[in-house]
Short mmCIF file of N, CA and C in Angstrom, two decimals:
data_model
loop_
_atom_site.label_atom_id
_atom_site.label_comp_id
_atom_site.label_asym_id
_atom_site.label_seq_id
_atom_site.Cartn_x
_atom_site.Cartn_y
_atom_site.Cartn_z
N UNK A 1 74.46 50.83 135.76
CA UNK A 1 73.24 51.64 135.86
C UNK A 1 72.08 50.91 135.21
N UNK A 2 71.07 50.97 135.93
CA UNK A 2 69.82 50.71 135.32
C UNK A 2 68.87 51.57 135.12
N UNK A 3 68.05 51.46 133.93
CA UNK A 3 66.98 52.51 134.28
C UNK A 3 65.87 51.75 133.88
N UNK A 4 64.46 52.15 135.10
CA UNK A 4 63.33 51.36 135.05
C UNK A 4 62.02 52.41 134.70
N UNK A 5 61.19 51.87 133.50
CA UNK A 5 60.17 52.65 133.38
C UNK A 5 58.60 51.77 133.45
N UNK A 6 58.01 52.07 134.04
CA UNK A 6 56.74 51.54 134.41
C UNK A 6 55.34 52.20 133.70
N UNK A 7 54.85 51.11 133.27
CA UNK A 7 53.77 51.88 132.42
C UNK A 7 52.61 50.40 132.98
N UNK A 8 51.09 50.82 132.68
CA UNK A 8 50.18 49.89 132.92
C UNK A 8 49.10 50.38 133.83
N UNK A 9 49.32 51.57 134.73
CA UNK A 9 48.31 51.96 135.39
C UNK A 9 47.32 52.37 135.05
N UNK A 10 46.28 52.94 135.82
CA UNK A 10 44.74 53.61 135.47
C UNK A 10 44.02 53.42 136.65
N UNK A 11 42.70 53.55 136.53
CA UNK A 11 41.68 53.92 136.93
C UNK A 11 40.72 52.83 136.76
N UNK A 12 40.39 51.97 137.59
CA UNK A 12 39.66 51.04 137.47
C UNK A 12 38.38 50.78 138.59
N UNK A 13 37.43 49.72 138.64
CA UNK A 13 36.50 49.20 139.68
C UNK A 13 37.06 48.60 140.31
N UNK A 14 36.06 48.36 141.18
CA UNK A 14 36.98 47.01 142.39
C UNK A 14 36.08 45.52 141.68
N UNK A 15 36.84 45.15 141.86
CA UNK A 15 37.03 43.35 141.04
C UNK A 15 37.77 43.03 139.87
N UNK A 16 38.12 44.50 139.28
CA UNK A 16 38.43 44.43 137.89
C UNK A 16 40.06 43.96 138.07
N UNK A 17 41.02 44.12 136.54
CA UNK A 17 41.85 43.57 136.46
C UNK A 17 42.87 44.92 136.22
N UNK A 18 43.99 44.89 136.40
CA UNK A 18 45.43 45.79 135.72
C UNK A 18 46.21 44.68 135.42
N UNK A 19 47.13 44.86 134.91
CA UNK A 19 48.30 44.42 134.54
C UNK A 19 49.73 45.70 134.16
N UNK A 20 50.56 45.57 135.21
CA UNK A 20 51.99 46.56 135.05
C UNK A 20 52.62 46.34 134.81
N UNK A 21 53.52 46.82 133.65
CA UNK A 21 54.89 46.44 133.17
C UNK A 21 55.96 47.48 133.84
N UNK A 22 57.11 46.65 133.53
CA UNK A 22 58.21 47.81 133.92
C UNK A 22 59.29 46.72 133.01
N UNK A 23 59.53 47.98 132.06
CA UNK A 23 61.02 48.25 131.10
C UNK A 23 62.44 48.11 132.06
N UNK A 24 63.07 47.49 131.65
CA UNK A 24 64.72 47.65 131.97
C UNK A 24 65.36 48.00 131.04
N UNK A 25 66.44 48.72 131.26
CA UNK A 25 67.62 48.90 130.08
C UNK A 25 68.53 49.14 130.90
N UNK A 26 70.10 48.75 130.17
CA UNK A 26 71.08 49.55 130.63
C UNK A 26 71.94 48.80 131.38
N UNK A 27 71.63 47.75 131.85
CA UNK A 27 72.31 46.70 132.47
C UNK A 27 72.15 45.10 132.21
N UNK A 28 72.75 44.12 132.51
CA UNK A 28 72.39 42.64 132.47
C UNK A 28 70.96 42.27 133.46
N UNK A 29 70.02 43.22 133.48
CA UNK A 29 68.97 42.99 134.08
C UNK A 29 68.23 41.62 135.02
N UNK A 30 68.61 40.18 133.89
CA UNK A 30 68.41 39.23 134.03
C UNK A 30 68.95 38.68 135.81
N UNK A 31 69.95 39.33 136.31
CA UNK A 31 70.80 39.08 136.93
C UNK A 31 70.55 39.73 138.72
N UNK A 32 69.16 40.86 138.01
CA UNK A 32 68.91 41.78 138.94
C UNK A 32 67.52 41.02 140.09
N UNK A 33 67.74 40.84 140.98
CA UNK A 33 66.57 40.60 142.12
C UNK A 33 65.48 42.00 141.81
N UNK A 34 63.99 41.54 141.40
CA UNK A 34 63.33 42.88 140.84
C UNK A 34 62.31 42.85 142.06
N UNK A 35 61.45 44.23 142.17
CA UNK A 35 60.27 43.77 143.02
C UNK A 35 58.98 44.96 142.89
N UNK A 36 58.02 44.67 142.44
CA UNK A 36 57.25 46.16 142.65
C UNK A 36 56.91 46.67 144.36
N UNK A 37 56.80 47.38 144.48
CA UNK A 37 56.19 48.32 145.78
C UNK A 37 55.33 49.14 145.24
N UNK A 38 54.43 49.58 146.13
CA UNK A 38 53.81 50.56 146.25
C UNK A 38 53.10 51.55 147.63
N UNK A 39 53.34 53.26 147.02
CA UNK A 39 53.21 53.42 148.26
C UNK A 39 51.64 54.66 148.38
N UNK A 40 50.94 54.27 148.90
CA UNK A 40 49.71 54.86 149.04
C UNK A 40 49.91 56.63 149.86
N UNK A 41 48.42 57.98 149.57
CA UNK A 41 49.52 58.83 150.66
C UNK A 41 49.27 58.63 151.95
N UNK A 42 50.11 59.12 152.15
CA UNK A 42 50.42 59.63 153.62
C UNK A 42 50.70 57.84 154.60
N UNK A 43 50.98 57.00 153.78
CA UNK A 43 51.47 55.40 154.19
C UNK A 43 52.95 55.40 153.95
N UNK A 44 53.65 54.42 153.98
CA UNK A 44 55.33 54.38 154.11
C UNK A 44 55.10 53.26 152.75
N UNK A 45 56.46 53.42 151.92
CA UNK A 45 56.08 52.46 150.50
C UNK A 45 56.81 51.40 150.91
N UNK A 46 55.68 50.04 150.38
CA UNK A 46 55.77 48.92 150.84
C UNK A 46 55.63 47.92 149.54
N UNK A 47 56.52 46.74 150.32
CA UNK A 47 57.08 45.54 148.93
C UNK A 47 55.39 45.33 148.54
N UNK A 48 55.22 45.08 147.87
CA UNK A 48 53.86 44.04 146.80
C UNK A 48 54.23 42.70 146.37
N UNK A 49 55.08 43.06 145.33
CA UNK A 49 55.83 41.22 145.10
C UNK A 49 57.25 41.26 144.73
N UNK A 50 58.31 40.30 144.87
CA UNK A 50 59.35 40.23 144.73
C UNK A 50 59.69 39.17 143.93
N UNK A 51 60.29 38.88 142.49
CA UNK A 51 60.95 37.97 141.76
C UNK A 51 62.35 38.15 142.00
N UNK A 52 63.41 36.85 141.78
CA UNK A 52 64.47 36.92 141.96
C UNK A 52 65.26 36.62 140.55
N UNK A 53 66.27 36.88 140.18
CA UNK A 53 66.97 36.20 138.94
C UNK A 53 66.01 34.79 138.47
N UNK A 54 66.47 34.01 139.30
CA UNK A 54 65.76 32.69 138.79
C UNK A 54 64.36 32.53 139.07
N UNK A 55 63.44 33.41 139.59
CA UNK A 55 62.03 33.59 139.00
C UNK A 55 61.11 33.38 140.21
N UNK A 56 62.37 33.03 141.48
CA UNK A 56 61.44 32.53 142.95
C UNK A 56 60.68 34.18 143.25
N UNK A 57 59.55 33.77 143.50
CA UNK A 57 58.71 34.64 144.10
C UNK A 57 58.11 34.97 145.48
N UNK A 58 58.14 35.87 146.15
CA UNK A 58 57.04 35.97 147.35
C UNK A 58 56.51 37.27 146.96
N UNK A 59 54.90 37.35 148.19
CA UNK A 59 53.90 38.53 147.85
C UNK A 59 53.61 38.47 149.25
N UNK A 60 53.26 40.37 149.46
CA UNK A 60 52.80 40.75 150.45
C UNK A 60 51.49 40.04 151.16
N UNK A 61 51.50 39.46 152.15
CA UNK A 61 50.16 38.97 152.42
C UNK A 61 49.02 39.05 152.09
N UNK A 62 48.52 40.82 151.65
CA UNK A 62 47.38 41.87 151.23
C UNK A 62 47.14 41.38 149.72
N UNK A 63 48.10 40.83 149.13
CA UNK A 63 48.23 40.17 147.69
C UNK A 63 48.03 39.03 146.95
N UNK A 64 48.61 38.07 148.21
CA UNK A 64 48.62 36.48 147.91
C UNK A 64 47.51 36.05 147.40
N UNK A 65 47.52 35.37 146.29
CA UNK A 65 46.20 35.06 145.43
C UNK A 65 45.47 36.08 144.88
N UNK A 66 46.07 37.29 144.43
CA UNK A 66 45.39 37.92 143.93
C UNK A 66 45.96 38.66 142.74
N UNK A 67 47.34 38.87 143.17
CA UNK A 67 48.15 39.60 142.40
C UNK A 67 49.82 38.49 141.70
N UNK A 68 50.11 38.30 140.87
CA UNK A 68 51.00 37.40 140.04
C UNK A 68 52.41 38.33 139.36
N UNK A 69 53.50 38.24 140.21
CA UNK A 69 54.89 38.78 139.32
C UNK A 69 55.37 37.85 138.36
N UNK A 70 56.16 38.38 137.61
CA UNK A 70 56.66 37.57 136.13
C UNK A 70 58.24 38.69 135.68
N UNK A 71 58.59 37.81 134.99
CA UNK A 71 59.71 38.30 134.30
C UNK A 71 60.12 37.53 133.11
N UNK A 72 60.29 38.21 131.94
CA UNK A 72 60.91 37.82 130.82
C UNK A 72 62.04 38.59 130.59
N UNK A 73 63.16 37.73 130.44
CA UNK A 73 64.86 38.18 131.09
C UNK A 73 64.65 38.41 129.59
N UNK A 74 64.42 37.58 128.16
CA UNK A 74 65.06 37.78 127.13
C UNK A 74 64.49 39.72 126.86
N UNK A 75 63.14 40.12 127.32
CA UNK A 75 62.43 41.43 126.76
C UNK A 75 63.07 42.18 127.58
N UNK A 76 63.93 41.60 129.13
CA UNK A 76 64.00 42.84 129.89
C UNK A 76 62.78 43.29 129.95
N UNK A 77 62.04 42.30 131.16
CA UNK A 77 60.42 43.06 131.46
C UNK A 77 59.73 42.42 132.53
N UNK A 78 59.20 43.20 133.50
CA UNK A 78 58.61 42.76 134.30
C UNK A 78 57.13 42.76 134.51
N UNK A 79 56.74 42.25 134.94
CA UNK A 79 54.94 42.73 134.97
C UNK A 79 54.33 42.61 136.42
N UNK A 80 53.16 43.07 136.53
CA UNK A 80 52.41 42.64 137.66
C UNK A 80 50.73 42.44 137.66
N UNK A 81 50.42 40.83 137.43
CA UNK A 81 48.95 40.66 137.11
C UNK A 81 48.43 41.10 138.59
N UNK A 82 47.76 42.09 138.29
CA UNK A 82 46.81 42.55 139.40
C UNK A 82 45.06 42.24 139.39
N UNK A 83 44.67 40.94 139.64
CA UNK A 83 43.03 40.59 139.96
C UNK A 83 42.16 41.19 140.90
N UNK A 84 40.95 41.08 140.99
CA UNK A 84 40.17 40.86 142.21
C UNK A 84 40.68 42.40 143.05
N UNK A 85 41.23 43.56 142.32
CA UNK A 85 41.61 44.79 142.88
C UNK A 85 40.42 45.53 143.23
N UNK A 86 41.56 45.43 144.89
CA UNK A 86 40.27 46.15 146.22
C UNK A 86 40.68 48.00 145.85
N UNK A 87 39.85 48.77 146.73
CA UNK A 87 40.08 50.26 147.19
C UNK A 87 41.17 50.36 147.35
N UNK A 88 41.82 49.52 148.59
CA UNK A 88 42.64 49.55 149.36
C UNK A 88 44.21 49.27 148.87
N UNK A 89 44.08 48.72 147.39
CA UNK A 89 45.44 48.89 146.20
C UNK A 89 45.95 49.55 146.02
N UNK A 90 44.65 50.94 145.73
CA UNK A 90 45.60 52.11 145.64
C UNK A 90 46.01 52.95 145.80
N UNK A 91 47.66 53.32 145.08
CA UNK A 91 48.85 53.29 145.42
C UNK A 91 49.28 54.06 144.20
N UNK A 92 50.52 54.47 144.23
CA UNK A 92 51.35 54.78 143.03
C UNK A 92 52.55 53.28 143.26
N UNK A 93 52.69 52.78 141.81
CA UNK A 93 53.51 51.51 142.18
C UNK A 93 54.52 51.88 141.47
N UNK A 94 55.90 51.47 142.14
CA UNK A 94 56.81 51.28 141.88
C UNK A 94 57.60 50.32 141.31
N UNK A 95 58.62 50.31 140.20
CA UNK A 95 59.37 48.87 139.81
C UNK A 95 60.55 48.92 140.86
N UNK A 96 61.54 48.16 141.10
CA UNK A 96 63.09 48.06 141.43
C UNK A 96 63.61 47.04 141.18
N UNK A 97 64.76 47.43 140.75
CA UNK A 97 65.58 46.27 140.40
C UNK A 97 66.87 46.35 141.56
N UNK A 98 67.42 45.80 141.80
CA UNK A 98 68.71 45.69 142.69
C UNK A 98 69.24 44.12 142.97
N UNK A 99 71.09 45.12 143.06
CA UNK A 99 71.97 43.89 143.04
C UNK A 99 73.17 43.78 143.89
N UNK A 100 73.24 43.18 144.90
CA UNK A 100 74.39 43.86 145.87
C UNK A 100 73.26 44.71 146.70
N UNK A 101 74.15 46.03 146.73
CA UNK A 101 73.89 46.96 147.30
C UNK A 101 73.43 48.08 146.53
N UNK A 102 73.00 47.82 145.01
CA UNK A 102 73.11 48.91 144.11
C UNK A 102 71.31 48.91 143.63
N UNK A 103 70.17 49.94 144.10
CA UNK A 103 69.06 49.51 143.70
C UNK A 103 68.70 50.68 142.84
N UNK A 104 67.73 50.48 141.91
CA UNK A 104 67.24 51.63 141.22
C UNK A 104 66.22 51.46 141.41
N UNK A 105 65.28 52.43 140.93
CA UNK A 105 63.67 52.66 140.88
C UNK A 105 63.16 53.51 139.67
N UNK A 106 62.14 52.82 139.58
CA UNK A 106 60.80 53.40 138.32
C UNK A 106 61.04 55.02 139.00
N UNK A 107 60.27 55.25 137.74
CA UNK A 107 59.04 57.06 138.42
C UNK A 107 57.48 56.59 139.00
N UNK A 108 57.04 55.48 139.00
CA UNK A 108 55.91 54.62 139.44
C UNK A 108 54.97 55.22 138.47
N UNK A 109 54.05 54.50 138.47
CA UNK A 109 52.50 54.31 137.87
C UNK A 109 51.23 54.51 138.59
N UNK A 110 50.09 55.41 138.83
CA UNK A 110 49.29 55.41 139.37
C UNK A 110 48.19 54.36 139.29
N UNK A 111 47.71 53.46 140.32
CA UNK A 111 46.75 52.77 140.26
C UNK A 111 45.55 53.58 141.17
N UNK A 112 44.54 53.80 140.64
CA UNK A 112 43.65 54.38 141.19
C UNK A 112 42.30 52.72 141.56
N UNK A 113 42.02 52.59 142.35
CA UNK A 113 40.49 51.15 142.53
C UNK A 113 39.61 51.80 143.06
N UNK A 114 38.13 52.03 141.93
CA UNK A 114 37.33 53.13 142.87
C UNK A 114 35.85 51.55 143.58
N UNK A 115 35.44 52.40 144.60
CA UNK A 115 34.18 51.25 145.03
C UNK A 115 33.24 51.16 144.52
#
């Protein structure tokens, strides 16, 4: 079992910066393929960025160059540098971790980007 808690959201401008963490406990985390999503309303929730155990990354197209995943295996912690945040970000974001077939999820974080 894992359990993921996400903290870092708010209420920001557009250009400005966030940065999201998400807590692990409860398992060898290090080991876990992590990824935030987020899902805006009335949209279907969608990947943002994906780190793997060993730290390879990809990002949603809407992201690339703008937004940066990370992981520090020793804190059990993930983050998500969010730059240059448009309207169109936000979302309530989600953490996940998963391994196999076994995934968990945050309670997500609200990002609000006003114009």
């Amino acid at each position: 079992q894992v359990q993921l808690v996400e903290s870092g959201g708010g209420l920001v401008q557009a250009g400005e910066s966030l940065k999201l963490s998400c807590s692990a406990s409860g398992s060898i985390v290090s080991i876990y393929a992590m990824g935030w999503y987020r899902q805006a309303p009335g949209k279907q929730r969608e990947l943002v960025a994906a780190i793997s155990g060993s730290a390879g990354t990809n990002y949603a197209p809407s992201v690339e160059g703008r937004f940066t995943i990370s992981r520090d295996n020793a804190k059990n912690l993930m983050y998500l540098q969010m730059n240059s945040l448009k309207p169109e970000d936000t979302a309530v974001y989600y953490c996940k971790a998963q391994r196999y077939t076994n995934a968990y999820w945050g309670q997500g974080t609200q990002v609000t980007v006003s114009s």
